[in-house]
Amino acid sequence: MAILLPGGAGYIGSHTAVELLKEGKEIIIIDNFSNSKPEVLKKIKQITGKDFKFYEIDYSNKEELEKVFKENKIEAVLNFAGYKAVGESVQKPIEYYTNNISGCLVLLDTMRKYGCKKFIFSSSATVYGDPEIIPLTEECKTGGVTNPYGATKLYIEQILKDTYTSDNTWDICILRYFNPVGAHESGLIGEEPQGIPNNLMPYIVRVASGKLKELSVFGNDYNTPDGTGVRDYIHVVDLAKGHVLALEKLDKEENGIYIYNLGTGIGYSVLDMVKSFEKATGKNVPYKIAPRRAGDIASCYAEPKKAKEELGWVAKKTLEDMCKDSWNYIEKN
């Protein structure tokens, strides 16, 4: 029985693939390389010493997806195939709604047809909108999202809740990510956005390496200690391990729908991140203050207690690890 990873060659998908293979799981990756590269597949094999099946397809193509389900016995699906940049979603809402929501509907429909009802969804802290209280617990109100990316995550969460209500033989886990950063300690896989990065850490490392002239800090007039946006940054390897534990929970528990925040519970500002990166690597990161970005909020960090109590999951890697591993990846690539 195999675990299917749509978008498994991407940033979070590839790190999760490594952790699943290390646990002895059989995996199948599907990807269309819209925001990833084929060589990542070789690197996953290099890190783990294990092989797996791969299909180059778009997960929203029903005919091609059905072929994967016909040819394999799939027991669970971990969906990493969503587009994920807040800023880009404001410019390309139709592309985001089409890929993230329509693609997920095709995936769920195909799973149902082939009797595969174990699903782990990559959601996001953006579903909380502009938070009423900090830190955010899973019971906090969702909605009031400030960008199309967040809206796609919120709508898919609702689709999953309605799916479970209509048929309680589904086993669903919704993981609300905070801000994944860092790279595998080997330096073989990491975040490799196409074009100019939308997320902070890939931007910082490209400025440090001289690829980009300076970092744009979007807004320094937020109600935060230094005026720049505060976020909960989590090492991608910690995040990947959260998926393995979520899968174990679905294997053990009665059917149900479970929701967890995956974050460290600590908020760092943009300037905190710049200073920490400079300290950890000895590299200089020049920056300029730019206007606020559409869709951004002032502050967002997690209360990760529920994931600790129910999954046994705790983020173990430090901010220094995140900075060093991000830089190591850039140096080696």
C-alpha positions as CSV (number, residue, x, y, z in Angstrom):
1,M,0.0,0.0,0.0
2,A,1.4,3.3,-1.1
3,I,1.1,6.9,0.0
4,L,0.5,9.4,-2.8
5,L,2.2,12.8,-2.8
6,P,0.8,15.3,-5.4
7,G,3.3,18.1,-5.5
8,G,5.9,15.8,-3.9
9,A,8.8,17.4,-5.8
10,G,8.1,20.8,-4.3
11,Y,9.5,22.4,-1.2
12,I,7.4,20.8,1.6
13,G,6.5,17.7,-0.4
14,S,10.1,16.7,-1.0
15,H,11.1,17.1,2.7
16,T,8.0,15.0,3.7
17,A,8.9,12.4,1.1
18,V,12.3,12.0,2.7
19,E,10.8,11.6,6.2
20,L,8.2,9.0,4.9
21,L,10.9,7.0,3.1
22,K,13.0,7.1,6.3
23,E,10.0,5.5,8.1
24,G,9.9,2.7,5.6
25,K,6.8,3.9,3.8
26,E,6.2,3.2,0.1
27,I,5.5,6.5,-1.7
28,I,4.4,7.7,-5.1
29,I,5.1,11.3,-6.2
30,I,3.1,13.1,-8.9
31,D,4.3,16.6,-10.0
32,N,4.1,18.8,-13.1
33,F,7.2,20.8,-12.1
34,S,5.3,24.1,-12.3
35,N,7.2,25.2,-9.1
36,S,9.8,22.5,-8.7
37,K,12.6,20.8,-10.6
38,P,13.1,17.2,-11.8
39,E,16.5,16.8,-10.1
40,V,14.8,17.0,-6.7
41,L,13.6,13.4,-7.3
42,K,17.2,12.2,-7.6
43,K,18.2,14.1,-4.5
44,I,15.4,12.5,-2.4
45,K,16.8,9.1,-3.5
46,Q,20.3,10.2,-2.7
47,I,19.4,11.3,0.8
48,T,17.3,8.2,1.7
49,G,19.0,5.5,-0.5
50,K,15.4,4.4,-1.5
51,D,13.5,4.4,-4.7
52,F,9.9,5.3,-5.4
53,K,7.5,5.7,-8.3
54,F,7.0,9.0,-10.1
55,Y,4.4,10.3,-12.6
56,E,4.9,13.6,-14.4
57,I,1.3,14.8,-14.5
58,D,-0.9,17.7,-13.4
59,Y,-3.1,16.5,-10.4
60,S,-6.1,18.3,-11.8
61,N,-6.1,16.1,-15.0
62,K,-8.7,13.5,-14.1
63,E,-7.7,10.9,-16.8
64,E,-4.0,11.0,-15.8
65,L,-4.8,10.9,-12.1
66,E,-7.1,7.9,-12.6
67,K,-4.3,6.0,-14.3
68,V,-2.2,6.4,-11.1
69,F,-5.0,5.1,-9.0
70,K,-5.7,2.2,-11.4
71,E,-2.0,1.1,-11.5
72,N,-1.3,1.4,-7.7
73,K,-2.9,0.5,-4.4
74,I,-3.1,3.9,-2.7
75,E,-3.9,4.0,1.0
76,A,-3.5,7.7,1.8
77,V,-2.9,11.0,0.0
78,L,-0.9,13.9,1.3
79,N,-1.7,16.9,-0.9
80,F,1.2,19.4,-1.6
81,A,0.1,20.5,-5.0
82,G,-1.3,23.9,-4.1
83,Y,0.2,27.2,-5.3
84,K,1.5,29.0,-2.2
85,A,2.6,32.6,-2.6
86,V,0.4,35.2,-0.9
87,G,1.6,38.1,-3.0
88,E,1.3,36.2,-6.3
89,S,-2.3,35.1,-5.4
90,V,-3.4,38.8,-5.3
91,Q,-2.1,39.2,-8.9
92,K,-3.4,35.8,-10.1
93,P,-6.6,34.9,-8.3
94,I,-8.1,32.8,-11.1
95,E,-5.0,30.7,-11.4
96,Y,-4.9,30.1,-7.6
97,Y,-8.6,29.2,-7.4
98,T,-8.3,26.9,-10.4
99,N,-5.2,25.0,-9.3
100,N,-5.8,24.9,-5.6
101,I,-9.6,24.3,-5.4
102,S,-10.5,22.6,-8.7
103,G,-7.4,20.4,-8.5
104,C,-8.3,19.3,-5.0
105,L,-11.8,18.5,-6.0
106,V,-10.6,16.3,-8.8
107,L,-8.2,14.6,-6.4
108,L,-11.0,14.0,-3.8
109,D,-13.4,12.7,-6.4
110,T,-10.8,10.3,-7.7
111,M,-10.0,9.1,-4.2
112,R,-13.6,8.5,-3.5
113,K,-14.1,6.5,-6.7
114,Y,-11.1,4.2,-5.8
115,G,-12.1,3.8,-2.2
116,C,-9.1,5.8,-0.8
117,K,-10.4,8.0,2.0
118,K,-7.4,8.9,4.1
119,F,-6.3,12.5,3.3
120,I,-3.9,15.0,4.8
121,F,-4.3,18.6,3.7
122,S,-1.7,21.3,3.7
123,S,-3.6,24.2,5.0
124,S,-2.3,27.5,6.4
125,A,-2.4,30.0,9.2
126,T,-3.9,32.4,6.6
127,V,-7.3,30.8,7.2
128,Y,-7.5,32.8,10.5
129,G,-7.5,36.1,8.6
130,D,-6.4,39.0,10.7
131,P,-6.1,37.3,14.1
132,E,-8.4,38.5,16.9
133,I,-6.1,37.0,19.5
134,I,-2.4,35.8,19.5
135,P,-1.2,33.1,19.8
136,L,-3.7,31.3,17.5
137,T,-5.3,28.1,18.7
138,E,-7.2,25.7,16.5
139,E,-10.5,27.0,18.1
140,C,-9.9,30.6,16.9
141,K,-12.4,31.9,14.4
142,T,-11.5,31.3,10.7
143,G,-12.5,33.6,7.8
144,G,-12.0,37.2,6.9
145,V,-9.0,36.0,4.9
146,T,-6.9,38.8,3.4
147,N,-5.8,37.2,0.1
148,P,-6.9,34.6,-2.5
149,Y,-4.2,32.1,-1.3
150,G,-5.8,32.1,2.1
151,A,-9.3,31.9,0.6
152,T,-8.4,28.8,-1.3
153,K,-7.2,27.1,1.9
154,L,-10.3,28.2,3.8
155,Y,-12.7,26.9,1.1
156,I,-10.9,23.6,0.8
157,E,-11.1,23.2,4.6
158,Q,-14.9,23.7,4.3
159,I,-15.0,21.2,1.4
160,L,-13.3,18.6,3.6
161,K,-15.6,19.2,6.5
162,D,-18.7,18.9,4.2
163,T,-17.1,15.7,2.7
164,Y,-16.7,14.2,6.2
165,T,-20.3,15.2,7.2
166,S,-21.7,13.5,4.1
167,D,-19.6,10.3,4.6
168,N,-17.9,9.6,8.0
169,T,-15.8,6.8,6.7
170,W,-13.3,9.5,5.6
171,D,-10.2,10.0,7.7
172,I,-9.0,13.6,7.3
173,C,-6.2,15.7,8.9
174,I,-5.9,19.4,8.2
175,L,-2.5,20.8,9.1
176,R,-2.4,24.6,9.4
177,Y,1.2,25.6,8.6
178,F,2.7,28.7,9.9
179,N,5.9,29.9,7.9
180,P,8.1,27.1,6.7
181,V,11.8,28.0,6.2
182,G,15.1,26.2,6.1
183,A,16.3,23.2,4.1
184,H,17.4,19.6,4.6
185,E,20.7,19.5,6.6
186,S,22.4,17.7,3.6
187,G,22.0,20.8,1.5
188,L,20.6,18.7,-1.3
189,I,17.0,19.9,-1.1
190,G,15.5,23.3,-0.1
191,E,13.3,26.1,-1.2
192,E,13.9,26.9,-4.9
193,P,11.2,29.3,-6.0
194,Q,11.0,30.1,-9.7
195,G,11.7,33.8,-10.4
196,I,11.8,36.4,-7.7
197,P,11.0,34.8,-4.3
198,N,7.7,35.7,-2.6
199,N,8.7,34.4,0.9
200,L,11.2,36.0,3.3
201,M,13.9,33.4,3.8
202,P,14.6,32.6,0.1
203,Y,14.7,36.4,-0.5
204,I,17.2,36.9,2.3
205,V,19.5,34.1,1.1
206,R,19.5,35.5,-2.5
207,V,20.5,39.0,-1.2
208,A,23.2,37.4,1.0
209,S,24.6,35.5,-2.0
210,G,24.6,38.7,-4.2
211,K,21.9,37.4,-6.6
212,L,19.6,40.2,-5.5
213,K,20.7,43.7,-4.5
214,E,18.7,44.2,-1.3
215,L,15.8,42.9,0.7
216,S,12.5,44.8,0.5
217,V,10.9,45.0,3.9
218,F,7.2,45.5,3.2
219,G,6.0,48.0,5.9
220,N,7.6,49.2,9.1
221,D,4.5,50.8,10.6
222,Y,2.7,47.7,11.9
223,N,1.7,47.5,15.5
224,T,4.7,45.2,16.4
225,P,7.8,45.8,18.5
226,D,9.9,47.1,15.6
227,G,7.1,48.0,13.1
228,T,7.8,45.0,10.8
229,G,5.5,42.0,10.3
230,V,5.8,39.2,12.9
231,R,5.5,35.6,11.9
232,D,6.0,32.1,13.3
233,Y,8.8,30.5,11.3
234,I,9.1,26.8,11.4
235,H,11.9,24.6,10.0
236,V,10.6,22.6,7.0
237,V,12.1,19.3,8.5
238,D,10.0,19.8,11.7
239,L,7.0,20.4,9.5
240,A,7.7,17.3,7.4
241,K,7.9,15.2,10.6
242,G,4.4,16.6,11.6
243,H,3.0,14.9,8.5
244,V,4.4,11.5,9.4
245,L,2.9,11.8,12.9
246,A,-0.4,12.9,11.4
247,L,-0.5,9.8,9.2
248,E,0.3,7.6,12.2
249,K,-2.7,9.2,14.0
250,L,-5.0,8.5,11.1
251,D,-3.8,4.9,11.1
252,K,-4.5,4.4,14.8
253,E,-7.7,6.5,15.4
254,E,-11.3,6.0,14.6
255,N,-12.4,7.8,11.4
256,G,-12.7,11.6,11.9
257,I,-11.6,15.0,10.9
258,Y,-8.6,16.5,12.9
259,I,-7.1,20.0,12.7
260,Y,-3.7,21.0,14.0
261,N,-1.5,24.2,14.0
262,L,2.1,23.4,13.1
263,G,4.2,26.3,14.3
264,T,6.8,26.9,17.0
265,G,4.7,29.3,19.1
266,I,7.3,32.1,18.8
267,G,6.9,35.2,16.7
268,Y,9.8,36.8,14.9
269,S,9.8,40.1,13.0
270,V,11.3,40.6,9.6
271,L,14.2,42.5,11.1
272,D,14.7,39.8,13.7
273,M,15.1,37.3,10.9
274,V,17.6,39.6,9.0
275,K,19.7,40.0,12.2
276,S,19.5,36.3,13.1
277,F,20.6,35.3,9.5
278,E,23.5,37.7,9.6
279,K,24.6,36.4,13.0
280,A,24.3,32.7,12.0
281,T,26.1,33.0,8.7
282,G,28.3,36.1,8.9
283,K,26.7,37.4,5.7
284,N,25.5,40.9,5.2
285,V,21.8,41.5,4.2
286,P,21.2,45.0,3.0
287,Y,17.5,46.0,3.1
288,K,15.2,48.9,2.3
289,I,11.8,49.7,3.7
290,A,9.0,49.4,1.1
291,P,5.3,50.1,1.3
292,R,3.1,47.4,2.9
293,R,2.1,44.6,0.6
294,A,-1.6,43.8,-0.2
295,G,-2.9,40.9,1.8
296,D,-0.3,41.1,4.6
297,I,-1.2,41.3,8.3
298,A,0.8,42.6,11.3
299,S,1.3,39.5,13.5
300,C,0.6,35.8,13.4
301,Y,2.0,33.0,15.5
302,A,0.7,29.6,16.8
303,E,-0.2,28.0,20.0
304,P,1.1,24.5,19.1
305,K,-0.1,22.7,22.3
306,K,-2.8,20.5,20.6
307,A,-0.3,19.0,18.1
308,K,2.1,18.2,21.0
309,E,-0.7,16.6,23.1
310,E,-2.4,14.6,20.3
311,L,0.4,13.9,17.8
312,G,3.4,14.0,20.0
313,W,4.8,16.7,17.7
314,V,7.1,19.5,18.8
315,A,9.2,21.8,16.6
316,K,12.8,21.0,17.7
317,K,14.9,23.1,15.3
318,T,16.0,26.7,16.3
319,L,16.0,29.9,14.4
320,E,19.8,29.5,14.0
321,D,19.2,26.1,12.4
322,M,16.7,27.6,10.0
323,C,19.2,30.3,8.9
324,K,22.2,28.0,8.7
325,D,20.4,25.3,6.7
326,S,18.9,27.9,4.3
327,W,22.4,29.3,3.6
328,N,24.0,25.8,3.4
329,Y,21.4,24.9,0.7
330,I,22.3,28.1,-1.4
331,E,26.0,27.6,-1.0
332,K,25.8,23.9,-2.2
333,N,23.5,24.8,-5.1
